[in-house]
CSV table of C-alpha atoms in Angstrom, one decimal:
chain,number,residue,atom,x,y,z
A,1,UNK,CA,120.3,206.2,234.8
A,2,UNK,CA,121.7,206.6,238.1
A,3,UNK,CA,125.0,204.0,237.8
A,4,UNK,CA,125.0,206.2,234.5
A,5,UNK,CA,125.3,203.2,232.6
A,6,UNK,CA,128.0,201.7,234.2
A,7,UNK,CA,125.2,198.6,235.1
A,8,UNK,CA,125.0,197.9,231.7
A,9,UNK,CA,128.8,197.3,231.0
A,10,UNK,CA,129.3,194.9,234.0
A,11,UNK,CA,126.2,193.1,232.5
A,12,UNK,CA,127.7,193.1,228.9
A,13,UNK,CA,130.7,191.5,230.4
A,14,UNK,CA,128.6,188.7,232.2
A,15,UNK,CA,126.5,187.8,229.0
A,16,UNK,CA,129.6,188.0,227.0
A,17,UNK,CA,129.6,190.1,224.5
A,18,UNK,CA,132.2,190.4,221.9
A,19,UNK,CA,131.5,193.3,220.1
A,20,UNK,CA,129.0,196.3,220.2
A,21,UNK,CA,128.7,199.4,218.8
A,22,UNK,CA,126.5,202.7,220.3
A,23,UNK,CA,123.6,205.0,220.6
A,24,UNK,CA,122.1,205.6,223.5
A,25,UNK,CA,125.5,205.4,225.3
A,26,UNK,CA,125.7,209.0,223.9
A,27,UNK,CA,123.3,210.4,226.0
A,28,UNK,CA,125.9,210.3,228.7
A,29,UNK,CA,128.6,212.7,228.9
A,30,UNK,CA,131.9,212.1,227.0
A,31,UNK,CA,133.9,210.9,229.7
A,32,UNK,CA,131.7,208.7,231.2
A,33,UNK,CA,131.4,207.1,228.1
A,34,UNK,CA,135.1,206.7,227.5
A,35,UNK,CA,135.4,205.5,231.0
A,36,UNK,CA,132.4,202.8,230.6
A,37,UNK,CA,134.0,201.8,227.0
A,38,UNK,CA,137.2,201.3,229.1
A,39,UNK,CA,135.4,198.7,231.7
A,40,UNK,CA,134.0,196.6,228.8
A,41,UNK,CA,135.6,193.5,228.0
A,42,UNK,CA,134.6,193.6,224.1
A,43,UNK,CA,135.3,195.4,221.5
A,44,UNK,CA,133.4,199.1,221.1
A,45,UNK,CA,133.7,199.7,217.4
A,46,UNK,CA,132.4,202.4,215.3
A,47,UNK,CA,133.8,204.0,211.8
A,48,UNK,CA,130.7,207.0,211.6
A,49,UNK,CA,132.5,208.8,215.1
A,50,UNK,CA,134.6,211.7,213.7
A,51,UNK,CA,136.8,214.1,216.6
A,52,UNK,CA,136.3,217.7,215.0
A,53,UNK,CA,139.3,219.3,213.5
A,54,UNK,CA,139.3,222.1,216.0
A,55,UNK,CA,139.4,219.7,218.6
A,56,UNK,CA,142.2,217.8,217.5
A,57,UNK,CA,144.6,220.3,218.4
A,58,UNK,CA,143.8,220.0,222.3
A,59,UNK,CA,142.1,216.9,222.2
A,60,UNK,CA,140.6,215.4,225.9
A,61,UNK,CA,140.7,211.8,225.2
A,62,UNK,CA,144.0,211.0,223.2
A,63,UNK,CA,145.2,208.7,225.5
A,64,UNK,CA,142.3,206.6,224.6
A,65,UNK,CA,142.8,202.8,223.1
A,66,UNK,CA,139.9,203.2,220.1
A,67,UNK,CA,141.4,206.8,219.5
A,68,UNK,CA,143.1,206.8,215.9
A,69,UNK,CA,145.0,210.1,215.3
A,70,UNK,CA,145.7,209.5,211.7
A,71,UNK,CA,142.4,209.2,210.6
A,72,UNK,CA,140.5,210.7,213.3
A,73,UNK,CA,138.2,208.7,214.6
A,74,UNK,CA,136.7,208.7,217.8
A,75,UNK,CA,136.9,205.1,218.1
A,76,UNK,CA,137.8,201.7,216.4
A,77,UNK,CA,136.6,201.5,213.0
A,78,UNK,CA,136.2,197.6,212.8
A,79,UNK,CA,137.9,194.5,214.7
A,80,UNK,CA,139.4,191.3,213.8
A,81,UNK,CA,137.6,187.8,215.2
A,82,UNK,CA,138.9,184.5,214.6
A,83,UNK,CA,135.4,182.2,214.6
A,84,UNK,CA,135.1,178.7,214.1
A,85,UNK,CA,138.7,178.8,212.0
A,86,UNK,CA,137.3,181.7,209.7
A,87,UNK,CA,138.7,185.2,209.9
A,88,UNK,CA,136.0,187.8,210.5
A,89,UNK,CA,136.3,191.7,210.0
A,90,UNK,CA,133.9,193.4,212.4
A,91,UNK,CA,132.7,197.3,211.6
A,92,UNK,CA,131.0,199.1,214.0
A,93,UNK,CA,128.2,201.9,212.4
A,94,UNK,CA,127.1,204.0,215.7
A,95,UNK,CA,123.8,205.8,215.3
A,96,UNK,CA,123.9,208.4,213.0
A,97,UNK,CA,121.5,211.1,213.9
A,98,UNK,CA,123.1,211.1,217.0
A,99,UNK,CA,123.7,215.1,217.7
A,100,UNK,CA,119.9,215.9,216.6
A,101,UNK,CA,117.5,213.0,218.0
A,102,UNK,CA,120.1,213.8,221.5
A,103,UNK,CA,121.6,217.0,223.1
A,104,UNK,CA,124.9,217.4,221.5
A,105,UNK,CA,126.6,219.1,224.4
A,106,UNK,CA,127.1,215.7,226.0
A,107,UNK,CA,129.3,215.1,223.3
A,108,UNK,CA,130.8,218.4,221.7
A,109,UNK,CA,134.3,217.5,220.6
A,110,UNK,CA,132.0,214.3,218.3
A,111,UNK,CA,130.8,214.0,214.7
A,112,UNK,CA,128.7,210.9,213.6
A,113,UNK,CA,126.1,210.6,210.2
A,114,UNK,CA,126.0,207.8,207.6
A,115,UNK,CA,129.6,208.1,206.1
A,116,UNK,CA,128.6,205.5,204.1
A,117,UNK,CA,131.6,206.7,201.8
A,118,UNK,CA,134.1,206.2,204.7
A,119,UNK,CA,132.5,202.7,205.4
A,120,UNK,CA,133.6,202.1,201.9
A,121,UNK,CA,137.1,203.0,202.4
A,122,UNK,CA,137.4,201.2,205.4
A,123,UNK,CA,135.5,198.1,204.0
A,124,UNK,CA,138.3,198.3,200.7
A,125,UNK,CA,141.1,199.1,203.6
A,126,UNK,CA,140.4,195.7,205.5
A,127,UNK,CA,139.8,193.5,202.8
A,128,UNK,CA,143.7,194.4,201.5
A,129,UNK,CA,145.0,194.5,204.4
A,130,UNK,CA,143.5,191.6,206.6
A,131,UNK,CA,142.3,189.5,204.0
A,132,UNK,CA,139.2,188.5,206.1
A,133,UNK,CA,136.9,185.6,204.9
A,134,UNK,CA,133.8,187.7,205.8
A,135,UNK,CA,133.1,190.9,206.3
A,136,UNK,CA,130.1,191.2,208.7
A,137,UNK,CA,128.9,195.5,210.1
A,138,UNK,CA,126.6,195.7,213.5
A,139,UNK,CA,125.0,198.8,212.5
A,140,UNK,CA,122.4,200.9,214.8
A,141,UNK,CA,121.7,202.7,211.6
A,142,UNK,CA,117.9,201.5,211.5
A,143,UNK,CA,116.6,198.9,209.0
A,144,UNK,CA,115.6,201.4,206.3
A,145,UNK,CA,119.0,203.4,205.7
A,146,UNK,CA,121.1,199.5,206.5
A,147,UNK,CA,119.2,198.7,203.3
A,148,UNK,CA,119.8,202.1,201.6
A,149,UNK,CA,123.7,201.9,202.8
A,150,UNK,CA,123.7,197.8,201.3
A,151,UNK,CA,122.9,199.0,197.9
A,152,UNK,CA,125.6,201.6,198.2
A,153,UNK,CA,128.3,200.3,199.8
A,154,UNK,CA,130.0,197.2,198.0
A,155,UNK,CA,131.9,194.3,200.4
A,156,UNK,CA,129.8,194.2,202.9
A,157,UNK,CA,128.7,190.4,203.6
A,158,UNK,CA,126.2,190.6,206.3
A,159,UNK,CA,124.7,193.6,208.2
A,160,UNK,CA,123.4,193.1,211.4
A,161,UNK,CA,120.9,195.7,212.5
A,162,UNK,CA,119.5,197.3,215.2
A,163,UNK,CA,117.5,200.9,216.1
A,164,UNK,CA,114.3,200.7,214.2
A,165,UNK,CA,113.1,197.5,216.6
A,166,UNK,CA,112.0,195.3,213.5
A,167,UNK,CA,112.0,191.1,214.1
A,168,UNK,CA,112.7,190.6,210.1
A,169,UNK,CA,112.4,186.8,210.6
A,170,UNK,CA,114.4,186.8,206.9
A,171,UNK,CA,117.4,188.9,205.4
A,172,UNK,CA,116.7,190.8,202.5
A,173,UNK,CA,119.5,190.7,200.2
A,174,UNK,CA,120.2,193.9,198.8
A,175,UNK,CA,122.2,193.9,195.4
A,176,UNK,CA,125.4,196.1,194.6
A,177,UNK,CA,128.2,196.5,192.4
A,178,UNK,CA,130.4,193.5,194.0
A,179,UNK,CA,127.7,191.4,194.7
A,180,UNK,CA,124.8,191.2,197.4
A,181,UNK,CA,124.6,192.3,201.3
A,182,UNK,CA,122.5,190.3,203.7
A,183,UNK,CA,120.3,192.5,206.1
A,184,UNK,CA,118.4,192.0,209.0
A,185,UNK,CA,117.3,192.9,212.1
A,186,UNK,CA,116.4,190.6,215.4
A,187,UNK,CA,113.8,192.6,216.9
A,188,UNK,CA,114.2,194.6,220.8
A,189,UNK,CA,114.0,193.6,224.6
A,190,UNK,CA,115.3,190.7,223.9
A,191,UNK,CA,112.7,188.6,222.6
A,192,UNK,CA,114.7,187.4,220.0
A,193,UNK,CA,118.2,185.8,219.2
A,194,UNK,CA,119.3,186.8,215.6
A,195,UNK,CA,121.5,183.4,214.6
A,196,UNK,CA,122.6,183.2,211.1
A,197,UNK,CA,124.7,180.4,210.4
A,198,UNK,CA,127.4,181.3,207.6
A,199,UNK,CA,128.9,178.3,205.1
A,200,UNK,CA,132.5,180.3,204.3
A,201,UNK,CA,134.3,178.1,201.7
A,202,UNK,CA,137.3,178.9,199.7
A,203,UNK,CA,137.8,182.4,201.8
A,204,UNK,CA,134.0,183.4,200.4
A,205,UNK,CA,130.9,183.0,202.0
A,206,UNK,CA,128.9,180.2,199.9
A,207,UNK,CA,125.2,179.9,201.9
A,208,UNK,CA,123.8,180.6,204.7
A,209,UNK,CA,121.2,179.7,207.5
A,210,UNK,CA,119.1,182.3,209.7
A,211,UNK,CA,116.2,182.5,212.1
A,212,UNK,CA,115.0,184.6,214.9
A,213,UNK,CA,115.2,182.5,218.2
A,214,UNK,CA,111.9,183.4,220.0
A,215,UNK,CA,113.5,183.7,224.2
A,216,UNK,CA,110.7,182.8,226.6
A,217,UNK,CA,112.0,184.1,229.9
A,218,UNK,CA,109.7,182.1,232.2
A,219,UNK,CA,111.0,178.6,230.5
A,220,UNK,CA,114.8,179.5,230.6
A,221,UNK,CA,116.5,178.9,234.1
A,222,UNK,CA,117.7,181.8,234.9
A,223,UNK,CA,121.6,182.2,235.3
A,224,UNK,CA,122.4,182.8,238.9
A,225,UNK,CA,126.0,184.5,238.5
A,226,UNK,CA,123.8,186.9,236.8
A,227,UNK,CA,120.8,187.3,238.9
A,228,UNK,CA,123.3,187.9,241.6
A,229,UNK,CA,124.7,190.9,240.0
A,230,UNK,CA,121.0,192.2,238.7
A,231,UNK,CA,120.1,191.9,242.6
A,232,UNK,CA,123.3,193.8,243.7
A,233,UNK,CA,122.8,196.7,241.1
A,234,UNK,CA,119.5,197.1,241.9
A,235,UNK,CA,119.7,196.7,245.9
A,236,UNK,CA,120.6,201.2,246.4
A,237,UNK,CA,117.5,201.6,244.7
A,238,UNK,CA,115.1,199.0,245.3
A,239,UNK,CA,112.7,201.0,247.5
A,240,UNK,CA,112.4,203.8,245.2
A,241,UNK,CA,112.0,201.1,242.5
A,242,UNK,CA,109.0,198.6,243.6
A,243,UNK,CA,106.9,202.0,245.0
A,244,UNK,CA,103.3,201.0,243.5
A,245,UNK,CA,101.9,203.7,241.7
A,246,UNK,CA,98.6,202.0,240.3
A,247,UNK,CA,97.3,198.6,239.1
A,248,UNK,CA,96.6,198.5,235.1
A,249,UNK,CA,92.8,198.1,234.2
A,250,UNK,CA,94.4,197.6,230.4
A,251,UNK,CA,97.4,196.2,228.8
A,252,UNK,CA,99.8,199.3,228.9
A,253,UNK,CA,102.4,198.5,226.2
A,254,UNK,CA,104.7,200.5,223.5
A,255,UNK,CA,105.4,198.9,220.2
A,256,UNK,CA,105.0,200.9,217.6
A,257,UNK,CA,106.3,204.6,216.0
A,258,UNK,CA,103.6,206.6,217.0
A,259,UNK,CA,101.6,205.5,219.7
A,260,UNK,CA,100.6,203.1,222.4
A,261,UNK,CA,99.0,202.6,225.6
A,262,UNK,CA,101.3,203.7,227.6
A,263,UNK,CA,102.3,206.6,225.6
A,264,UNK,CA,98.6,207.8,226.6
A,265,UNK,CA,99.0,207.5,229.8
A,266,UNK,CA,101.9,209.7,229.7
A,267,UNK,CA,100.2,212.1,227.4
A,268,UNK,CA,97.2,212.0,229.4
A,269,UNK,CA,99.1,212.7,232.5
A,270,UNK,CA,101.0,215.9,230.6
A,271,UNK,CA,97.8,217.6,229.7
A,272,UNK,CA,96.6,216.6,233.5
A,273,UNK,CA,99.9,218.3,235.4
A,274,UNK,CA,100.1,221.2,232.9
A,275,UNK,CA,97.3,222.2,231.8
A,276,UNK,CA,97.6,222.2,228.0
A,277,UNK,CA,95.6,221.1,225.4
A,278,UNK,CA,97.7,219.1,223.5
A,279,UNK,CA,100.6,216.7,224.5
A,280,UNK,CA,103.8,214.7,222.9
A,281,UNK,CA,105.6,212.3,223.6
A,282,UNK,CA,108.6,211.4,222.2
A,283,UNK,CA,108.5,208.4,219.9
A,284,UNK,CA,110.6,205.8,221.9
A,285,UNK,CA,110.2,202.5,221.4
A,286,UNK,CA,111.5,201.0,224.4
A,287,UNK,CA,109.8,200.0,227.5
A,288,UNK,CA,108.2,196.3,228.7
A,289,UNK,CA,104.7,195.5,228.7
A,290,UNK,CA,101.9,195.9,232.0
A,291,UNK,CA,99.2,194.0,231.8
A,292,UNK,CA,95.6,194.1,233.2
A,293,UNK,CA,95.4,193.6,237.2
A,294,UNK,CA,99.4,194.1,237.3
A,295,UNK,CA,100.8,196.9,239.9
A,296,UNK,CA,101.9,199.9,238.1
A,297,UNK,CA,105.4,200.1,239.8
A,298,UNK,CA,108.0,203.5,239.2
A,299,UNK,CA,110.2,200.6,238.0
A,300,UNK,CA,107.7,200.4,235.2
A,301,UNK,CA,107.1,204.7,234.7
A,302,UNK,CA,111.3,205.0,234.2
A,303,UNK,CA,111.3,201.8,232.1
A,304,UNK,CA,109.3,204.3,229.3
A,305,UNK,CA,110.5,207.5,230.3
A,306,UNK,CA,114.1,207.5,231.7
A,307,UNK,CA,116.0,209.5,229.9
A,308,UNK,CA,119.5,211.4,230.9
A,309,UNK,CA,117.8,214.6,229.5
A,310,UNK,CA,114.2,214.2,230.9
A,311,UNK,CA,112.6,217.5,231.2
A,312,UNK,CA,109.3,218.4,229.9
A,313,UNK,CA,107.8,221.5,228.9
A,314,UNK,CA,104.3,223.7,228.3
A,315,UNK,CA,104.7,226.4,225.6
A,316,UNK,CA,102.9,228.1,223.1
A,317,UNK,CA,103.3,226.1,219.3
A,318,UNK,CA,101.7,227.1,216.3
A,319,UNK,CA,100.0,225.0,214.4
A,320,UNK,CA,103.1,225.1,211.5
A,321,UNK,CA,105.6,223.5,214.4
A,322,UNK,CA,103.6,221.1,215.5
A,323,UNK,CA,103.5,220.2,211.9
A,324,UNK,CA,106.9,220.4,211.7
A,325,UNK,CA,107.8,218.2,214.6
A,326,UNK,CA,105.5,215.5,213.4
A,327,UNK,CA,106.9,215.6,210.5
C-alpha cells in the first residue's frame, strides 16, 4: 500500500518468478503499474487487456515493451519458455471483472472481460506459428468461468488458476472440441505449491502427475537473502505496523465468500463508529489468521482491509439494493 506495490515486484524477483499475470495490480494507477511491470524480471502477460479505440490515437504508454499496436493490447498476450527441452506457450488471462469489482478511473484508457473468443485466436495464432509442445494459460479468471472458458475454448492444455482461492487437490478435465483442458487451482496465502508434472511425448502432452504441496512455514528454513529484503521493506513502517490494538479471545480468520470472524469484527466495528443498523463488508478473501491469546497488531487490521480505495460509508439503502448488492 504505501511502496504502492513496488514491494511486491522486488519480492517476485527474489522468489523467481517467470511469469504472472494481474488483478489486484489494477488497483493502482496506470503508470505505476507500467512502471512496477517494468522492474519485474518475468514475464507480465495477459490477452483479456484491450487499449480503447479512442485512446489509441494519443496513447500514454506506447513506448511500452508488452504494448502491441497491431492488435491492441495492453500487454503481452502469451510468452515463449523453453522447460526441461519442451517448448512451452505461456497466455496470460488478467481478471476480468476488473473495471466493476475496482474503480475504473485508475485505469481509464483499459478494457479487460473474458474474451474467451480472442483467447481462441491467440491459442490458434501460437500453435501455427510457434509450434509449441504445450500450451499451458495462468488465468486469474476464478475456478468457475476457467472451467466454463475450458469447455469453450479448444487447445488449451493446462489452465492454471487463481482468484476464487480454491486448493482443488485434483484437475478436472473439461472436454472440448480438440480434446480435454486440465484445470485447477492451488489454493491462497501460500499454503500450497500447485506442481503438475507433464509427460510431453511426440510434441503432445501424453500423462501427467499433480498434487498440492502443503508449505509449513515454521519447518522451512527460511531464506535469508529474502528475509533481508522483507526486513528492509518493512523497516519505514515498522512502528506503525506492530502498534497492538487488542489480544484475540477467538480465532479471528477469513476463509470463505461470505463471512468470517474477522469480517465481524469489522462489521461490528462499522455499526459501532457509525451508527447504523446494518453493515457490509466487502467479500475479500484475503487476510492471515489470529488466533486466541495473539496480540491484535494494525499489521493484522491492513492485512484484511488494505485497500488502495478504502473508504467507507453510512447511507440510507432500501431494502431492494441491499438486495441487489448481495446479489
Amino acid at each position: 500500500y504505501w511502496t504502492r506495490g513496488r514491494d511486491m515486484v522486488g519480492a517476485c524477483n527474489l522468489l523467481g518468478v517467470d511469469v504472472m499475470t494481474g488483478h489486484w495490480e489494477f488497483t493502482y494507477r496506470d503508470e505505476e503499474i507500467i512502471e512496477n511491470i517494468g522492474e519485474f524480471n518475468g514475464d507480465f502477460v495477459a490477452q483479456n487487456i484491450k487499449v480503447r479505440e479512442e485512446a489509441l490515437f494519443d496513447y500514454r504508454f506506447m513506448d511500452f515493451g508488452g504494448f502491441d499496436e497491431d492488435m491492441g493490447l495492453a500487454f503481452k498476450p502469451y510468452t515463449i519458455k523453453e522447460l526441461g527441452g519442451v517448448k512451452v506457450a505461456v497466455i496470460g488471462q488478467a481478471f476480468p471483472y476488473t473495471p466493476i469489482a475496482n474503480p475504473q478511473r485508475f485505469i481509464p484508457d483499459w478494457t479487460f472481460g473474458i474474451q474467451d473468443s480472442r483467447m481462441q485466436e491467440i491459442v490458434d495464432k501460437v500453435r501455427e506459428e510457434e509450434k509449441p509442445a504445450l500450451v499451458v494459460v495462468i488465468s486469474h479468471n476464478g475456478m468457475d468461468v476457467d472451467l466454463k472458458m475450458a469447455s469453450r475454448v479448444s487447445g488449451i492444455d493446462v489452465i492454471l488458476g487463481g482468484h476464487t482461492h480454491d486448493g482443488v487437490p485434483t484437475p478436472v478435465a473439461v472436454e472440448n472440441p480438440s480434446g480435454k483442458t486440465l484445470v485447477t487451482n492451488a489454493g491462497s496465502n501460500g499454503k500450497f505449491l500447485g506442481v503438475m508434472d507433464l509427460d510431453v511425448k511426440d510434441g503432445k502432452l501424453r500423462d501427467y502427475r499433480y498434487r498440492l504441496l502443503p508449505v509449513f512455514s515454521n519447518l522451512i528454513k527460511p531464506d535469508t537473502q529474502m528475509l533481508d529484503y522483507i526486513s528492509m521493506v518493512r523497516t519505514p513502517y515498522k512502528e506503525r505496523l506492530e502498534e497492538e490494538l487488542a489480544v484475540a479471545e477467538q480465532t479471528l480468520y477469513r476463509r470463505g465468500n461470505f463471512n468470517g470472524t474477522f469480517d465481524q469484527v469489522i462489521c461490528d466495528a462499522l455499526i459501532k463508529v457509525n451508527d447504523a443498523q446494518i453493515s457490509l463488508s466487502p467479500g475479500f478473501r484475503w487476510g492471515t489468521t489470529v488466533l486466541p491469546g495473539q496480540k491484535i497488531t494494525m499489521d493484522n487490521v491492513m492485512d484484511q482491509t488494505c485497500i488502495t480505495y478504502p473508504e467507507t460509508y453510512r447511507r440510507e439503502m432500501s431494502g431492494a439494493d441491499i438486495k441487489a448488492i448481495l446479489e
